[in-house]
mmCIF file of C-alpha atoms in Angstrom:
data_model
loop_
_atom_site.group_PDB
_atom_site.id
_atom_site.type_symbol
_atom_site.label_atom_id
_atom_site.label_comp_id
_atom_site.label_asym_id
_atom_site.label_seq_id
_atom_site.Cartn_x
_atom_site.Cartn_y
_atom_site.Cartn_z
ATOM 1 C CA PHE A 5 -150.910 -17.202 -20.772
ATOM 2 C CA THR A 6 -149.383 -18.157 -17.685
ATOM 3 C CA SER A 7 -152.565 -19.811 -16.719
ATOM 4 C CA LYS A 8 -152.234 -23.511 -15.774
ATOM 5 C CA GLU A 9 -155.504 -23.864 -17.322
ATOM 6 C CA PHE A 10 -154.654 -22.843 -20.684
ATOM 7 C CA ALA A 11 -150.982 -24.162 -21.033
ATOM 8 C CA HIS A 12 -151.657 -26.588 -23.416
ATOM 9 C CA PHE A 13 -153.211 -23.379 -26.060
ATOM 10 C CA SER A 14 -150.838 -21.610 -28.281
ATOM 11 C CA THR A 15 -150.439 -18.400 -28.485
ATOM 12 C CA ALA A 16 -152.579 -17.806 -31.665
ATOM 13 C CA SER A 17 -155.472 -20.412 -29.981
ATOM 14 C CA LEU A 18 -155.329 -17.708 -27.276
ATOM 15 C CA SER A 19 -155.877 -15.045 -29.498
ATOM 16 C CA TRP A 20 -159.135 -16.604 -31.279
ATOM 17 C CA LEU A 21 -160.362 -17.766 -27.705
ATOM 18 C CA GLY A 22 -160.226 -14.415 -26.766
ATOM 19 C CA LYS A 23 -162.042 -12.940 -29.782
ATOM 20 C CA LYS A 24 -164.636 -15.685 -29.104
ATOM 21 C CA THR A 25 -165.316 -15.042 -25.811
ATOM 22 C CA GLY A 26 -165.197 -11.579 -26.077
ATOM 23 C CA ASP A 27 -162.886 -11.395 -23.040
ATOM 24 C CA VAL A 28 -159.679 -9.848 -25.521
ATOM 25 C CA VAL A 29 -159.885 -8.805 -28.958
ATOM 26 C CA ALA A 30 -156.619 -8.704 -30.135
ATOM 27 C CA SER A 31 -154.317 -10.362 -33.304
ATOM 28 C CA VAL A 32 -151.448 -13.119 -32.228
ATOM 29 C CA SER A 33 -149.053 -10.334 -33.019
ATOM 30 C CA THR A 34 -150.362 -8.443 -30.292
ATOM 31 C CA TRP A 35 -150.345 -11.028 -27.689
ATOM 32 C CA SER A 36 -146.637 -11.473 -28.160
ATOM 33 C CA ARG A 37 -145.764 -8.233 -27.819
ATOM 34 C CA VAL A 38 -147.380 -7.522 -24.779
ATOM 35 C CA VAL A 39 -146.006 -11.674 -23.716
ATOM 36 C CA HIS A 40 -142.585 -9.890 -24.492
ATOM 37 C CA GLN A 41 -143.006 -6.777 -23.310
ATOM 38 C CA LEU A 42 -144.056 -7.902 -19.557
ATOM 39 C CA GLY A 43 -141.745 -11.015 -20.017
ATOM 40 C CA LEU A 44 -144.130 -13.906 -18.790
ATOM 41 C CA LYS A 45 -143.333 -17.319 -18.687
ATOM 42 C CA ARG A 46 -145.085 -20.481 -18.499
ATOM 43 C CA ASN A 47 -144.430 -22.330 -15.931
ATOM 44 C CA SER A 48 -144.828 -26.070 -17.165
ATOM 45 C CA VAL A 49 -142.498 -28.650 -16.800
ATOM 46 C CA ARG A 50 -141.285 -31.130 -19.320
ATOM 47 C CA ILE A 51 -142.063 -34.608 -18.013
ATOM 48 C CA TYR A 52 -141.584 -37.152 -20.726
ATOM 49 C CA PRO A 53 -137.397 -37.545 -21.585
ATOM 50 C CA PRO A 54 -136.169 -35.290 -24.116
ATOM 51 C CA LYS A 55 -135.005 -36.909 -27.470
ATOM 52 C CA PRO A 56 -131.245 -37.247 -27.722
ATOM 53 C CA LYS A 57 -129.102 -34.852 -29.332
ATOM 54 C CA VAL A 58 -126.440 -37.313 -30.299
ATOM 55 C CA GLY A 59 -127.617 -40.116 -32.198
ATOM 56 C CA ILE A 60 -125.930 -44.088 -32.764
ATOM 57 C CA ARG A 61 -122.395 -43.332 -33.389
ATOM 58 C CA ALA A 62 -119.964 -46.162 -34.807
ATOM 59 C CA SER A 63 -116.199 -46.033 -33.808
ATOM 60 C CA ALA A 64 -114.686 -47.305 -37.580
ATOM 61 C CA PRO A 65 -115.752 -47.189 -41.021
ATOM 62 C CA GLY A 66 -118.110 -50.150 -42.125
ATOM 63 C CA GLN A 67 -119.433 -51.007 -38.158
ATOM 64 C CA ILE A 68 -122.860 -49.777 -38.783
ATOM 65 C CA TRP A 69 -124.721 -48.928 -42.266
ATOM 66 C CA HIS A 70 -128.084 -47.340 -42.209
ATOM 67 C CA LEU A 71 -130.910 -48.412 -45.113
ATOM 68 C CA ASP A 72 -134.069 -45.955 -45.706
ATOM 69 C CA GLN A 73 -135.933 -45.427 -48.722
ATOM 70 C CA THR A 74 -138.193 -41.946 -49.279
ATOM 71 C CA ILE A 75 -140.843 -41.885 -52.406
ATOM 72 C CA LEU A 76 -140.531 -38.957 -54.757
ATOM 73 C CA ARG A 77 -143.418 -38.011 -57.469
ATOM 74 C CA LEU A 78 -142.327 -36.942 -60.834
ATOM 75 C CA GLN A 79 -143.841 -34.071 -62.960
ATOM 76 C CA ASP A 80 -145.649 -36.929 -64.834
ATOM 77 C CA GLY A 81 -147.435 -37.853 -61.755
ATOM 78 C CA THR A 82 -145.605 -41.579 -61.319
ATOM 79 C CA ARG A 83 -143.687 -42.234 -58.242
ATOM 80 C CA ALA A 84 -140.372 -43.341 -57.952
ATOM 81 C CA PHE A 85 -138.477 -44.901 -54.727
ATOM 82 C CA VAL A 86 -134.726 -43.725 -53.747
ATOM 83 C CA GLN A 87 -132.815 -46.544 -51.511
ATOM 84 C CA ALA A 88 -129.891 -45.828 -50.053
ATOM 85 C CA ILE A 89 -127.099 -47.188 -47.750
ATOM 86 C CA ILE A 90 -124.856 -45.038 -45.764
ATOM 87 C CA ASP A 91 -121.790 -45.524 -43.187
ATOM 88 C CA ASN A 92 -122.326 -44.117 -40.094
ATOM 89 C CA TRP A 93 -118.920 -43.185 -39.438
ATOM 90 C CA SER A 94 -117.995 -41.255 -42.730
ATOM 91 C CA ARG A 95 -121.252 -40.799 -43.971
ATOM 92 C CA TYR A 96 -120.143 -42.038 -47.550
ATOM 93 C CA VAL A 97 -123.099 -43.394 -49.294
ATOM 94 C CA LEU A 98 -122.267 -47.072 -50.358
ATOM 95 C CA ALA A 99 -124.837 -47.838 -52.323
ATOM 96 C CA TRP A 100 -128.321 -46.099 -54.018
ATOM 97 C CA LYS A 101 -131.015 -47.425 -56.547
ATOM 98 C CA VAL A 102 -133.671 -45.685 -58.036
ATOM 99 C CA THR A 103 -136.735 -47.724 -59.008
ATOM 100 C CA PRO A 104 -140.449 -47.929 -59.829
ATOM 101 C CA ASP A 105 -140.979 -49.732 -56.999
ATOM 102 C CA TYR A 106 -139.899 -51.453 -53.662
ATOM 103 C CA GLY A 107 -139.662 -54.996 -51.549
ATOM 104 C CA GLY A 108 -137.094 -57.552 -50.013
ATOM 105 C CA LEU A 109 -135.664 -58.570 -53.399
ATOM 106 C CA ARG A 110 -134.883 -54.740 -54.150
ATOM 107 C CA THR A 111 -133.460 -54.719 -50.631
ATOM 108 C CA LYS A 112 -130.989 -57.430 -50.801
ATOM 109 C CA GLU A 113 -129.664 -56.301 -53.947
ATOM 110 C CA LEU A 114 -128.492 -53.102 -52.900
ATOM 111 C CA LEU A 115 -127.122 -54.947 -49.529
ATOM 112 C CA LEU A 116 -124.943 -57.069 -52.161
ATOM 113 C CA GLN A 117 -124.174 -53.843 -53.999
ATOM 114 C CA ALA A 118 -123.168 -51.737 -50.947
ATOM 115 C CA ILE A 119 -121.082 -54.841 -49.728
ATOM 116 C CA VAL A 120 -119.377 -55.688 -53.102
ATOM 117 C CA LYS A 121 -118.043 -51.624 -52.457
ATOM 118 C CA ALA A 122 -117.081 -51.932 -48.785
ATOM 119 C CA GLN A 123 -114.745 -54.544 -50.537
ATOM 120 C CA THR A 124 -113.129 -52.416 -52.476
ATOM 121 C CA LEU A 125 -112.746 -49.600 -49.912
ATOM 122 C CA GLY A 126 -110.726 -52.177 -47.767
ATOM 123 C CA LEU A 127 -113.637 -52.828 -45.410
ATOM 124 C CA ASP A 128 -114.615 -56.524 -44.391
ATOM 125 C CA MET A 129 -116.268 -56.235 -41.350
ATOM 126 C CA ILE A 130 -119.834 -57.388 -40.781
ATOM 127 C CA PRO A 131 -122.053 -54.688 -41.234
ATOM 128 C CA ASN A 132 -124.863 -53.948 -38.657
ATOM 129 C CA VAL A 133 -127.264 -52.591 -40.557
ATOM 130 C CA PHE A 134 -129.851 -50.170 -38.661
ATOM 131 C CA VAL A 135 -133.402 -50.674 -40.484
ATOM 132 C CA ASP A 136 -136.941 -49.171 -40.134
ATOM 133 C CA SER A 137 -139.732 -51.822 -39.845
ATOM 134 C CA GLY A 138 -141.111 -51.535 -43.097
ATOM 135 C CA SER A 139 -141.553 -54.597 -45.484
ATOM 136 C CA GLU A 140 -138.839 -54.487 -47.538
ATOM 137 C CA ASN A 141 -136.505 -54.780 -44.595
ATOM 138 C CA LEU A 142 -138.100 -57.474 -42.956
ATOM 139 C CA ASN A 143 -138.984 -60.516 -45.485
ATOM 140 C CA ASP A 144 -137.059 -64.007 -46.167
ATOM 141 C CA HIS A 145 -134.510 -62.041 -48.681
ATOM 142 C CA VAL A 146 -133.199 -59.343 -45.735
ATOM 143 C CA ASN A 147 -133.616 -62.704 -43.428
ATOM 144 C CA GLN A 148 -131.411 -64.877 -45.923
ATOM 145 C CA LEU A 149 -128.143 -62.208 -45.346
ATOM 146 C CA VAL A 150 -128.418 -61.989 -41.727
ATOM 147 C CA SER A 151 -129.126 -65.687 -41.156
ATOM 148 C CA THR A 152 -125.682 -66.403 -43.579
ATOM 149 C CA GLU A 153 -124.144 -63.553 -41.097
ATOM 150 C CA VAL A 154 -123.465 -61.578 -44.250
ATOM 151 C CA ILE A 155 -124.973 -58.804 -41.844
ATOM 152 C CA SER A 156 -126.928 -58.250 -38.834
ATOM 153 C CA ARG A 157 -129.707 -56.121 -38.297
ATOM 154 C CA THR A 158 -131.191 -53.475 -36.024
ATOM 155 C CA ILE A 159 -134.623 -52.123 -36.235
ATOM 156 C CA ALA A 160 -134.395 -48.646 -35.359
ATOM 157 C CA GLN A 161 -136.698 -47.231 -32.673
ATOM 158 C CA ILE A 162 -137.886 -51.689 -31.661
ATOM 159 C CA ASP A 163 -134.654 -52.894 -30.844
ATOM 160 C CA ILE A 164 -132.798 -50.233 -29.907
ATOM 161 C CA GLU A 165 -134.197 -46.052 -29.051
ATOM 162 C CA ALA A 166 -132.054 -44.513 -31.346
ATOM 163 C CA SER A 167 -133.851 -43.439 -34.840
ATOM 164 C CA ASN A 168 -132.915 -44.074 -38.154
ATOM 165 C CA SER A 169 -132.159 -40.341 -38.925
ATOM 166 C CA MET A 170 -128.920 -40.168 -40.326
ATOM 167 C CA VAL A 171 -130.120 -41.455 -43.567
ATOM 168 C CA GLU A 172 -133.358 -39.834 -43.233
ATOM 169 C CA SER A 173 -131.070 -36.404 -43.030
ATOM 170 C CA LEU A 174 -129.247 -37.835 -46.207
ATOM 171 C CA PHE A 175 -132.782 -37.571 -48.084
ATOM 172 C CA LEU A 176 -133.557 -34.162 -47.189
ATOM 173 C CA ARG A 177 -130.574 -33.002 -48.818
ATOM 174 C CA LEU A 178 -131.065 -34.911 -51.549
ATOM 175 C CA LYS A 179 -134.233 -33.501 -51.990
ATOM 176 C CA HIS A 180 -134.205 -29.740 -50.603
ATOM 177 C CA ARG A 181 -130.285 -28.936 -52.073
ATOM 178 C CA TYR A 182 -130.528 -30.433 -55.371
ATOM 179 C CA LEU A 183 -133.493 -32.779 -56.715
ATOM 180 C CA PHE A 184 -136.113 -30.040 -55.884
ATOM 181 C CA THR A 185 -134.153 -27.109 -58.184
ATOM 182 C CA ILE A 186 -134.216 -29.610 -61.404
ATOM 183 C CA PRO A 187 -137.073 -30.864 -63.779
ATOM 184 C CA LEU A 188 -137.927 -34.004 -62.904
ATOM 185 C CA ASN A 189 -139.963 -35.051 -65.993
ATOM 186 C CA ASN A 190 -139.552 -38.777 -65.911
ATOM 187 C CA PHE A 191 -137.836 -41.697 -64.130
ATOM 188 C CA ALA A 192 -134.372 -41.018 -66.038
ATOM 189 C CA ALA A 193 -134.124 -37.346 -64.709
ATOM 190 C CA LEU A 194 -134.914 -38.611 -61.135
ATOM 191 C CA GLU A 195 -132.249 -41.753 -61.769
ATOM 192 C CA LYS A 196 -129.343 -38.797 -63.165
ATOM 193 C CA GLY A 197 -130.071 -36.290 -60.100
ATOM 194 C CA VAL A 198 -129.337 -38.612 -57.662
ATOM 195 C CA ASP A 199 -126.350 -40.415 -59.055
ATOM 196 C CA PHE A 200 -125.393 -37.136 -60.166
ATOM 197 C CA TYR A 201 -125.909 -35.657 -55.559
ATOM 198 C CA PHE A 202 -124.861 -38.071 -54.216
ATOM 199 C CA THR A 203 -121.504 -38.737 -56.273
ATOM 200 C CA GLU A 204 -121.246 -35.223 -55.457
ATOM 201 C CA SER A 205 -121.821 -35.991 -51.941
ATOM 202 C CA ASN A 206 -118.908 -38.803 -51.475
ATOM 203 C CA THR A 207 -116.455 -37.048 -53.142
ATOM 204 C CA CYS A 208 -116.810 -33.533 -53.142
ATOM 205 C CA ILE A 209 -119.120 -31.849 -50.801
ATOM 206 C CA PRO A 210 -116.663 -31.388 -46.987
ATOM 207 C CA HIS A 211 -118.674 -32.227 -43.591
ATOM 208 C CA SER A 212 -118.749 -30.177 -40.957
ATOM 209 C CA ALA A 213 -118.994 -33.845 -38.521
ATOM 210 C CA LEU A 214 -115.741 -35.000 -40.413
ATOM 211 C CA LYS A 215 -114.114 -31.542 -39.631
ATOM 212 C CA GLY A 216 -113.953 -30.502 -43.249
ATOM 213 C CA ALA A 217 -113.373 -33.611 -44.800
ATOM 214 C CA THR A 218 -115.345 -35.382 -47.480
ATOM 215 C CA PRO A 219 -117.053 -38.588 -47.034
ATOM 216 C CA GLU A 220 -114.484 -40.463 -49.090
ATOM 217 C CA GLU A 221 -111.264 -38.638 -47.386
ATOM 218 C CA ALA A 222 -112.952 -40.260 -44.309
ATOM 219 C CA ILE A 223 -113.622 -43.620 -45.652
ATOM 220 C CA THR A 224 -110.384 -44.095 -47.167
ATOM 221 C CA GLY A 225 -108.101 -42.565 -44.933
ATOM 222 C CA LYS A 226 -106.757 -39.254 -46.367
ATOM 223 C CA TRP A 227 -108.537 -36.717 -43.852
ATOM 224 C CA THR A 228 -105.569 -36.721 -41.500
ATOM 225 C CA ALA A 229 -104.708 -35.161 -38.371
ATOM 226 C CA ALA A 230 -101.955 -32.827 -40.216
ATOM 227 C CA ARG A 231 -104.790 -32.248 -42.375
ATOM 228 C CA ILE A 232 -106.452 -30.886 -40.063
ATOM 229 C CA ASP A 233 -104.034 -29.137 -37.650
ATOM 230 C CA GLN A 234 -103.477 -27.444 -41.191
ATOM 231 C CA LEU A 235 -106.921 -26.545 -41.939
ATOM 232 C CA GLN A 236 -107.144 -24.907 -38.347
ATOM 233 C CA SER A 237 -103.689 -22.811 -38.652
ATOM 234 C CA ARG A 238 -105.073 -21.939 -42.396
ATOM 235 C CA THR A 239 -107.880 -20.468 -40.067
ATOM 236 C CA ILE A 240 -106.222 -18.835 -37.372
ATOM 237 C CA SER A 241 -103.797 -17.013 -39.640
ATOM 238 C CA ALA A 242 -107.063 -15.770 -41.895
ATOM 239 C CA ARG A 243 -109.090 -14.012 -38.669
ATOM 240 C CA GLU A 244 -105.491 -12.524 -37.324
ATOM 241 C CA ASN A 245 -105.103 -10.838 -40.770
ATOM 242 C CA ARG A 246 -108.600 -9.618 -40.652
ATOM 243 C CA ILE A 247 -107.954 -8.193 -37.180
ATOM 244 C CA GLU A 248 -105.092 -6.516 -38.571
ATOM 245 C CA LEU A 249 -106.075 -5.331 -41.670
ATOM 246 C CA ASN A 250 -109.615 -3.599 -39.996
ATOM 247 C CA ARG A 251 -107.229 -1.699 -37.500
ATOM 248 C CA ARG A 252 -105.092 -0.121 -40.273
ATOM 249 C CA ILE A 253 -108.104 1.109 -41.826
ATOM 250 C CA ARG A 254 -108.546 4.802 -40.432
ATOM 251 C CA CYS A 255 -111.864 6.289 -40.183
ATOM 252 C CA GLN A 256 -113.070 8.488 -42.969
ATOM 253 C CA PRO A 257 -113.778 12.084 -42.254
ATOM 254 C CA CYS A 258 -117.403 12.436 -41.387
ATOM 255 C CA LEU A 259 -119.391 14.151 -43.735
ATOM 256 C CA ALA A 260 -121.284 16.125 -41.226
#
């Protein structure tokens, strides 16, 4: 386990190797238990630079957007594409679309939809849209928006080192917290489910990165420092009350 020769072997692989050679015939759980009991550590040192734990962060709403799409297979076997744009600063989903196909025209329409929504929220800056290198993002339709300075475009992990993980995380929540819990019998059911979750995400679900605010409260400026302080005071008060209650509870007589 500690040998440099087998440093690239997992514990499970070492277990199988030992059985095949006849040197050590033991299960993976036995290997893990003995390694833990003896406190064995591997001396391999990571050379490749670690991934940054904090991704790209905007300093104001409307400054950076993330655009991506995900594919879902419905229960009837057909494929559908969910495309969305999320604001980096507020986590507000500005626009989304469920379509049976994808392409540059679909992306352009979604971007224009997001721009209109941003204007209704009082945002008038030119957004820097983070995309991946898919054909739906790099085409003449989207290039036209870039050349006319409607948007600027940054290709994640090519133009910059950062990834497009914020919108990817949004799709992960969409699927595992809601879509996979409802019957997706047809295209209309998927469209209804996506509309429901993204609306809830914007208006009802508090976000830890926003200190308890919903994305709508953050992007509209309704989540103020006074409300954050009020929530913090409520948390401290509740903790103190629980401590006081626990101290007042007397230990019951031991039946033994």
